[in-house]
Coordinates of C-alpha atoms in Angstrom, one line a residue:
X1 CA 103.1 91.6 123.7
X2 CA 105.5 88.5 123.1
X3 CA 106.5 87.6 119.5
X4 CA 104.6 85.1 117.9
X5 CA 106.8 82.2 117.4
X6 CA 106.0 80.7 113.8
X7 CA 104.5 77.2 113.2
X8 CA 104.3 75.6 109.6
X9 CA 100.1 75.9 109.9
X10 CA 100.7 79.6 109.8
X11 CA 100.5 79.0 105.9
X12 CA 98.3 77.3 103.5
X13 CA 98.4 77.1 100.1
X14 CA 95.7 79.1 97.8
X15 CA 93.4 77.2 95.5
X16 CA 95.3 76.4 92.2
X17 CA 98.3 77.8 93.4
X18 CA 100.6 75.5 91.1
X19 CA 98.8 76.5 88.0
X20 CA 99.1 80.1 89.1
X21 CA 102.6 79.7 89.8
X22 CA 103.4 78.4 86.3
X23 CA 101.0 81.4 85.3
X24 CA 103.3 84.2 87.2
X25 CA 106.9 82.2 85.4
X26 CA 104.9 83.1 82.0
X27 CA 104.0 86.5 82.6
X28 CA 107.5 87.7 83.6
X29 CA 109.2 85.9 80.6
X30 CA 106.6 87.4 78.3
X31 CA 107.7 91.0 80.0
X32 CA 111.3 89.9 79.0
X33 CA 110.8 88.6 75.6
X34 CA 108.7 92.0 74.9
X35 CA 111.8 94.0 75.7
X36 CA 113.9 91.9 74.2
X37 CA 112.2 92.6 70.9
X38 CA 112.3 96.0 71.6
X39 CA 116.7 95.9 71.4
X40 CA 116.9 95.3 75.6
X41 CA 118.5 92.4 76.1
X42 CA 118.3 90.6 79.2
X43 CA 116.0 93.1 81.4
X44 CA 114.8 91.9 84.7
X45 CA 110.8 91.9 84.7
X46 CA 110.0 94.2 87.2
X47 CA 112.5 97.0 88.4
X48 CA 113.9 96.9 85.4
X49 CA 115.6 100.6 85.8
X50 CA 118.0 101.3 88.1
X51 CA 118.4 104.8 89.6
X52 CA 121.7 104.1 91.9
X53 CA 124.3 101.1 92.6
X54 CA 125.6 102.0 96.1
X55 CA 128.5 100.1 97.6
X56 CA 128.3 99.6 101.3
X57 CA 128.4 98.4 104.2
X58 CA 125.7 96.6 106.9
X59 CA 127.1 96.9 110.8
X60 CA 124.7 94.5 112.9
X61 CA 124.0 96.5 116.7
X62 CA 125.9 94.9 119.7
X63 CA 123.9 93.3 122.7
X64 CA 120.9 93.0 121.1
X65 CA 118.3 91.2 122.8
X66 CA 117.5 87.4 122.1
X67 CA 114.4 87.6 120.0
X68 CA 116.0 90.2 117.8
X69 CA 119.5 88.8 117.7
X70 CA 118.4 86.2 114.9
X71 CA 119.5 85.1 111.5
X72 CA 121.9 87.2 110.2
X73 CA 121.5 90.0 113.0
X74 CA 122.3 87.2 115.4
X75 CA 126.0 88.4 116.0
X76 CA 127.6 91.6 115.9
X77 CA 129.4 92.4 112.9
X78 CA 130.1 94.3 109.6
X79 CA 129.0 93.3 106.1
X80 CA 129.6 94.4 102.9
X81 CA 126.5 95.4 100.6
X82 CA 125.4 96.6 97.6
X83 CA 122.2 98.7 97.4
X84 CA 120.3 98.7 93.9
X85 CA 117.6 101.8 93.9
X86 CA 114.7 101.3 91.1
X87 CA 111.1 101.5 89.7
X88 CA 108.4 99.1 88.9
X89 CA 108.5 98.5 85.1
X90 CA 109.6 95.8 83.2
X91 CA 110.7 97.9 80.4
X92 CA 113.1 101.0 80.5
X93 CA 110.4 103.9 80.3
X94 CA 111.6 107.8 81.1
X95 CA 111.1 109.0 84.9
X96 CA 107.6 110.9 83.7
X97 CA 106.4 107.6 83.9
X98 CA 106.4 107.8 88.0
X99 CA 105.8 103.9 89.5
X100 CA 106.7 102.9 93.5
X101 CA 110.2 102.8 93.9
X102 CA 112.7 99.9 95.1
X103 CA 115.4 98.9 97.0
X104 CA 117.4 96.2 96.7
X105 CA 119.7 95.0 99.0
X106 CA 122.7 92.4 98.9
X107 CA 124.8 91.6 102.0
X108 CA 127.8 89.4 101.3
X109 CA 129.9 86.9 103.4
X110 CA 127.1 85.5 105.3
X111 CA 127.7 82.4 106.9
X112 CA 124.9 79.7 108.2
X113 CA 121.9 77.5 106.8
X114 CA 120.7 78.2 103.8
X115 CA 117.3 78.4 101.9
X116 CA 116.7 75.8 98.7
X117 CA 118.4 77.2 95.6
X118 CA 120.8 78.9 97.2
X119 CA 123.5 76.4 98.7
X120 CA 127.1 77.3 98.3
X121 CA 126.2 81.0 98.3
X122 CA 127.7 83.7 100.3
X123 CA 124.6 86.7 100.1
X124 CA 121.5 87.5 101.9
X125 CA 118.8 89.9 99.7
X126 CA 116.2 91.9 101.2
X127 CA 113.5 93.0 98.4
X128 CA 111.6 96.4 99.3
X129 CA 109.6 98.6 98.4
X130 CA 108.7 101.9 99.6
X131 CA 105.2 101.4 101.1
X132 CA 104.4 99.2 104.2
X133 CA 102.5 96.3 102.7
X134 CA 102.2 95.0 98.9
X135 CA 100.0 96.1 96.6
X136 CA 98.3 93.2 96.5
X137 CA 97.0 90.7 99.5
X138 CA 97.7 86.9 97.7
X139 CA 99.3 85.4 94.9
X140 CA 96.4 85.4 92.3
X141 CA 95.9 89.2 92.9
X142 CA 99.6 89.5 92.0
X143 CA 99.5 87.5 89.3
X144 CA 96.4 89.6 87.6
X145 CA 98.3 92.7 88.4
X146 CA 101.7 91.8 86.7
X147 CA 99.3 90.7 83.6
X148 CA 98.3 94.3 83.7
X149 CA 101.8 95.3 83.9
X150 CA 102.6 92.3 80.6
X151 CA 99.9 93.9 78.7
X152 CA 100.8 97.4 79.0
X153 CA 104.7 97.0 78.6
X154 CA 106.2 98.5 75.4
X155 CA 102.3 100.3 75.1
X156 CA 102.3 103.8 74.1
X157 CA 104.5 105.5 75.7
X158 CA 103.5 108.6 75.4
X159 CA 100.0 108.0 77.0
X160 CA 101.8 106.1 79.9
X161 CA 103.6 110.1 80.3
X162 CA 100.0 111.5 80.2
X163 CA 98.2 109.5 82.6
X164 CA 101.0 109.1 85.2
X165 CA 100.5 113.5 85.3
X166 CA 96.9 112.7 85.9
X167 CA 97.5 109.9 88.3
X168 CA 100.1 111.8 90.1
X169 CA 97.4 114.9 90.8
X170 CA 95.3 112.4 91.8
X171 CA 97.1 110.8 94.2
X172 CA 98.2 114.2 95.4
X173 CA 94.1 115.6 95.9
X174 CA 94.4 111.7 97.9
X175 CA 97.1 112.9 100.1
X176 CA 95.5 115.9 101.1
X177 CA 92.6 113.9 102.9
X178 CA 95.0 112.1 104.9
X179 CA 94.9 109.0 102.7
X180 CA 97.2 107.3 99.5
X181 CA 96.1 104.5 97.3
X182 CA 98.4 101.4 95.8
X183 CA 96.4 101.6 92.7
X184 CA 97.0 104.9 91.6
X185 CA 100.7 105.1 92.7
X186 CA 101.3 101.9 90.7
X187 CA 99.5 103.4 87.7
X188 CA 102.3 106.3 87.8
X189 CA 100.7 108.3 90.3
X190 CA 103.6 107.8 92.9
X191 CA 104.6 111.2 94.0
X192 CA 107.9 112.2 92.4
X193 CA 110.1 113.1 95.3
X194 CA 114.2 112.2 95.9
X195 CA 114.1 108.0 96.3
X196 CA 117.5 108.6 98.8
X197 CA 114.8 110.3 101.3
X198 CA 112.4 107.5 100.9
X199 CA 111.5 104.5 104.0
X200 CA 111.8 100.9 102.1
X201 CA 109.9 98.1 103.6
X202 CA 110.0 94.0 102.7
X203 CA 106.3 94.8 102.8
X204 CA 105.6 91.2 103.0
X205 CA 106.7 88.9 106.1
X206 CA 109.6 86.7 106.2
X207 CA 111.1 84.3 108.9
X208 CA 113.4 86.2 111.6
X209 CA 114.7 83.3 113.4
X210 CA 111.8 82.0 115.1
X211 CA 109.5 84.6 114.9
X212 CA 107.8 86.7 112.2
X213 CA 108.8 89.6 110.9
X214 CA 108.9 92.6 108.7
X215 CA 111.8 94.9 107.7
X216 CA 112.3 98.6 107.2
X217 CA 114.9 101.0 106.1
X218 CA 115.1 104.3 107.2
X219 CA 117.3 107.3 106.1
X220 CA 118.7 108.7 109.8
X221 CA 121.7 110.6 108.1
X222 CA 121.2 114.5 107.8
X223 CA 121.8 114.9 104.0
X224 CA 119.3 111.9 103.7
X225 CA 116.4 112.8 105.9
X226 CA 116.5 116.6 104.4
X227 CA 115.8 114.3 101.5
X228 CA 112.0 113.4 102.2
X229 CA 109.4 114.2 100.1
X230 CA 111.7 116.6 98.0
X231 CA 110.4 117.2 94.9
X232 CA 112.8 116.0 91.2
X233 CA 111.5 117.8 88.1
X234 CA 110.5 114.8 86.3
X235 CA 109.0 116.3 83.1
X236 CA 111.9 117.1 81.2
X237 CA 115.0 113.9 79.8
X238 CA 114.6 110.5 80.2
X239 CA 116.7 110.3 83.8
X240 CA 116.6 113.0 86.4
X241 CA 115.8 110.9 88.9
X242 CA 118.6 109.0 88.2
X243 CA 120.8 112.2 88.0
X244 CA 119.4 113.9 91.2
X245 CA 121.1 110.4 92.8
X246 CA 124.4 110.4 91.1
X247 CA 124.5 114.6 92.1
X248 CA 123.8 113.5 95.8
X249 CA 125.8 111.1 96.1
X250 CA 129.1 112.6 94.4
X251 CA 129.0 114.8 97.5
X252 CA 128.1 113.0 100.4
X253 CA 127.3 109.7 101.7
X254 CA 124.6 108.3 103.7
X255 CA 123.2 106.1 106.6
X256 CA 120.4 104.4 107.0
X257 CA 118.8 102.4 109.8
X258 CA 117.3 98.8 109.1
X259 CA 114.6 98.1 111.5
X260 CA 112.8 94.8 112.7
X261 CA 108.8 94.6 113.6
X262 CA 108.0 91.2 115.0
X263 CA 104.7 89.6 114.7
X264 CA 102.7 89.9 117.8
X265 CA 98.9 89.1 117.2
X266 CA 98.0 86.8 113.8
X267 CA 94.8 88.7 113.4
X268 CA 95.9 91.9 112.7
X269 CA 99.8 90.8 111.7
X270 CA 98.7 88.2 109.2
X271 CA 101.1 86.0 107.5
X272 CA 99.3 85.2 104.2
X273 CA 97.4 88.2 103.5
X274 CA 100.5 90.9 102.1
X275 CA 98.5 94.0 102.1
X276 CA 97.6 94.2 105.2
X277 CA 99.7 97.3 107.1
X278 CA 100.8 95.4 110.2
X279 CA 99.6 97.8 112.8
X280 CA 103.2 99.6 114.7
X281 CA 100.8 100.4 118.0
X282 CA 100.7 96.9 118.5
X283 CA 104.4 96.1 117.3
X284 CA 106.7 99.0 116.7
X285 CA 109.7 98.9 114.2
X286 CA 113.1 98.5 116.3
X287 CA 116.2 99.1 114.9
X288 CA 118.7 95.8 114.9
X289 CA 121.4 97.5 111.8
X290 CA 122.8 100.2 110.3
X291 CA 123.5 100.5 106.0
X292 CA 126.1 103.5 105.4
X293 CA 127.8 104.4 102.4
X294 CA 130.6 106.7 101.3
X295 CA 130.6 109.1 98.6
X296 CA 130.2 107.8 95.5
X297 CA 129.4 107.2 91.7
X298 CA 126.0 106.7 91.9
X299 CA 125.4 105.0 88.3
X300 CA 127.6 104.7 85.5
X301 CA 127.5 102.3 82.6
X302 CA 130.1 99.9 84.3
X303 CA 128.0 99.4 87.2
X304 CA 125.2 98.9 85.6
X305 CA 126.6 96.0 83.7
X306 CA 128.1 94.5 87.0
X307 CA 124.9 94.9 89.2
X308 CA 122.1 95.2 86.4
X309 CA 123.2 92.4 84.5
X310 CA 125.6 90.3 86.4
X311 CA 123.6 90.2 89.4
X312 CA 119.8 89.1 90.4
X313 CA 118.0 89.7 94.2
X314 CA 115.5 87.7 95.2
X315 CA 114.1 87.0 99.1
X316 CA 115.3 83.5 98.0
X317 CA 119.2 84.2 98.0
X318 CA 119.9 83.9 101.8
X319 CA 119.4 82.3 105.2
X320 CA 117.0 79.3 106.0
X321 CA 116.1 82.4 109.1
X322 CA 114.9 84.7 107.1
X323 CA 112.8 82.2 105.0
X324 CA 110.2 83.9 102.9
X325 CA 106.3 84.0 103.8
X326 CA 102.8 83.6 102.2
X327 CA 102.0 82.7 99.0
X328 CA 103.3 85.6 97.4
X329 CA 106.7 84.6 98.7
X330 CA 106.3 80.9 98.1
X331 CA 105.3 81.8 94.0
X332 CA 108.3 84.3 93.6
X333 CA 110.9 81.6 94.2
X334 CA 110.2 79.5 90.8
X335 CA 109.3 82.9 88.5
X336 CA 112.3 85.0 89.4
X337 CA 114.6 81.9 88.5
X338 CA 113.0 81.4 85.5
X339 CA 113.8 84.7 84.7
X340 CA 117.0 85.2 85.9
X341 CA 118.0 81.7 83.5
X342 CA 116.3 84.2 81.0
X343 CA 118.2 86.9 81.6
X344 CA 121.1 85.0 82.1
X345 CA 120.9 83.2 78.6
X346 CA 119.8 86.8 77.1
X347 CA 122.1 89.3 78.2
X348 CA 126.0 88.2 77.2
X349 CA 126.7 88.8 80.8
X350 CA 126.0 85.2 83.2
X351 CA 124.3 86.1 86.3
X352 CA 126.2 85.1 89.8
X353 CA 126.1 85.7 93.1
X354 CA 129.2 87.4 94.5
X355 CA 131.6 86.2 97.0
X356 CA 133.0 89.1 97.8
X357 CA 132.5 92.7 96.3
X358 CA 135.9 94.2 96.2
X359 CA 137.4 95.2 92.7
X360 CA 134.1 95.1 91.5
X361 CA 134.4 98.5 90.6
X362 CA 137.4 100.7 89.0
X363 CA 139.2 103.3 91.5
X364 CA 137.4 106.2 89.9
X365 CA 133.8 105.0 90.7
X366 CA 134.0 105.1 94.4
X367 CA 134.9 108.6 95.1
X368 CA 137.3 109.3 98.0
X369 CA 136.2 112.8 98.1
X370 CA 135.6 111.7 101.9
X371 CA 137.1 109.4 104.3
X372 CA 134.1 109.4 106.6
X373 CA 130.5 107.8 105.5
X374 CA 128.4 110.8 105.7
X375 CA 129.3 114.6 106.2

């Protein structure tokens, strides 16, 4: 079937959507302010722990064809990124605690029309998660979610440890029918497995020139795909997760592919409803880039203050062609500046978007154990 090519009636707004809005801006600075009381200064919201900062690059495919040469795949060429790896929370809790995971992704020097907020800038983010649709389907079911998150942040710890084991069996007696739940993986239940070996996914729609689409990220790479669903002993320190990543990476590199599905039919590839699974039968994911990285340091304390603090990623830093979707998308934009002014004010360290990402690092954190991205 032929793309759908996207029209401005494709969205609506939801009923009290500016109220909800200023709503979702509340919640995350009260997630902020919690932490902040709590000796973390300047935490992001959500994803608040990192588990890796990988430096980069993004090489766009040759010859692709017109309706997936768009945006910032609409030319050949080679991009520097940096990849940020991470879980749910807005406060730092130990890996026992096991939420979805996230990826992050920053490509830098990218040239051509940009979306509001983000004039003069140089970077295109891609926000994802690593399930194929959000949690939740509109903007008021986020917003009642991340109140659940508000509520619970910096809430007994220890009972957050003892029901993500009982969430995690759950999920796992899930699995073994052939299904998975949202609910319980985002109540800790998320199987705890290597987050290198995962698939990442924008989950909701954005623009891709003038279609529809969603993206995906793919671990192709050998020491990546033997990866999947391997199991990290989560039970014991605050960060093996974390230090299964910075062990892997030490060693080898990786490559991933990034992969385009284009909307085909509105009914079953809504643009407003985020938790619908666009079905791949009907549109299949095809591959447009390819993210590789050399062997690295994974996480150290210096990166973490560069990326973690000095940086933000938001669907909003980037081309006018990959516009953002849905209401979802459309209430994200005001909340995760709000937060990042938060932040910004709140950490010691101002938050920018980079021009370029050499000398970011000292020599000693990118490894040159290898001259060649992956083994």
């Amino acid at each position: 079937m032929d793309p759908v090519i996207y029209t401005p009636d494709m969205e609506h707004s939801i009923e009290d959507e500016a109220e909800i809005n200023a709503q979702l801006a509340d919640t995350l600075l009260k997630i902020s302010k919690r932490t902040e009381a709590d000796g973390f200064h300047g935490l992001r919201s959500v994803h608040a722990k990192s588990h890796a900062l990988l430096v980069g690059e993004l090489e766009v495919a040759t010859d692709l064809p017109p309706h997936l040469a768009q945006g910032l795949f609409g030319h050949a060429g080679t991009y520097p990124v940096m990849m940020r790896f991470s879980t749910t929370p807005g406060d730092i809790l130990p890996d026992s605690v096991s939420t979805p995971r996230g990826l992050a992704i920053k490509v830098v020097g990218v040239d051509g029309a940009r979306l509001p907020g983000s004039e003069g800038d140089m970077t295109q983010d891609f926000v994802m998660v690593n399930g194929p649709a959000f949690q939740t389907s509109n903007a008021k079911s986020f917003l009642n979610s991340l109140k659940l998150l508000a509520a619970t942040t910096d809430k007994a710890e220890g009972a957050k440890v003892a029901l993500s084991a009982v969430m995690r069996g759950t999920e796992k007696v899930i699995e073994t029918f052939g299904g998975k739940s949202a609910l319980v993986r985002g109540l800790g239940g998320e199987p705890a497995s290597h987050p290198a070996g995962e698939t990442y996914y924008t989950g909701v729609p954005i623009l891709y020139g003038r279609y529809i689409a969603k993206l995906q990220v793919v671990p192709v790479s050998e020491n990546l795909t033997m990866l999947a669903d391997q199991p990290i002993d989560i039970t014991h320190g605050q960060t093996p997760i974390r230090d299964a990543m910075i062990e892997h990476f030490a060693l080898y590199g990786g490559e991933w592919e990034v992969r385009v599905q284009l909307c085909t039919n509105l009914d079953t590839m809504p643009v407003e409803d985020a938790a619908k699974v666009w079905p791949e039968d009907q549109s299949p994911y095809v591959t447009v880039a390819r993210l590789r990285v050399k062997s690295q340091t994974a996480w150290s304390e210096e990166r973490s203050q560069a990326v973690d603090h000095g940086m933000s990623f938001s669907p909003w830093h980037g081309l006018a062609a990959h516009r953002p979707l849905g209401s979802i998308m459309r209430l994200r934009k005001s909340a995760y500046e709000a937060s990042v002014q938060f932040r910004s004010a709140h950490s010691g360290h101002p938050v920018a978007e980079p021009r370029s990402l050499d000398n970011l690092f000292t020599d000693e954190q990118v490894s040159e154990l290898t001259d060649v991205y992956y083994p």
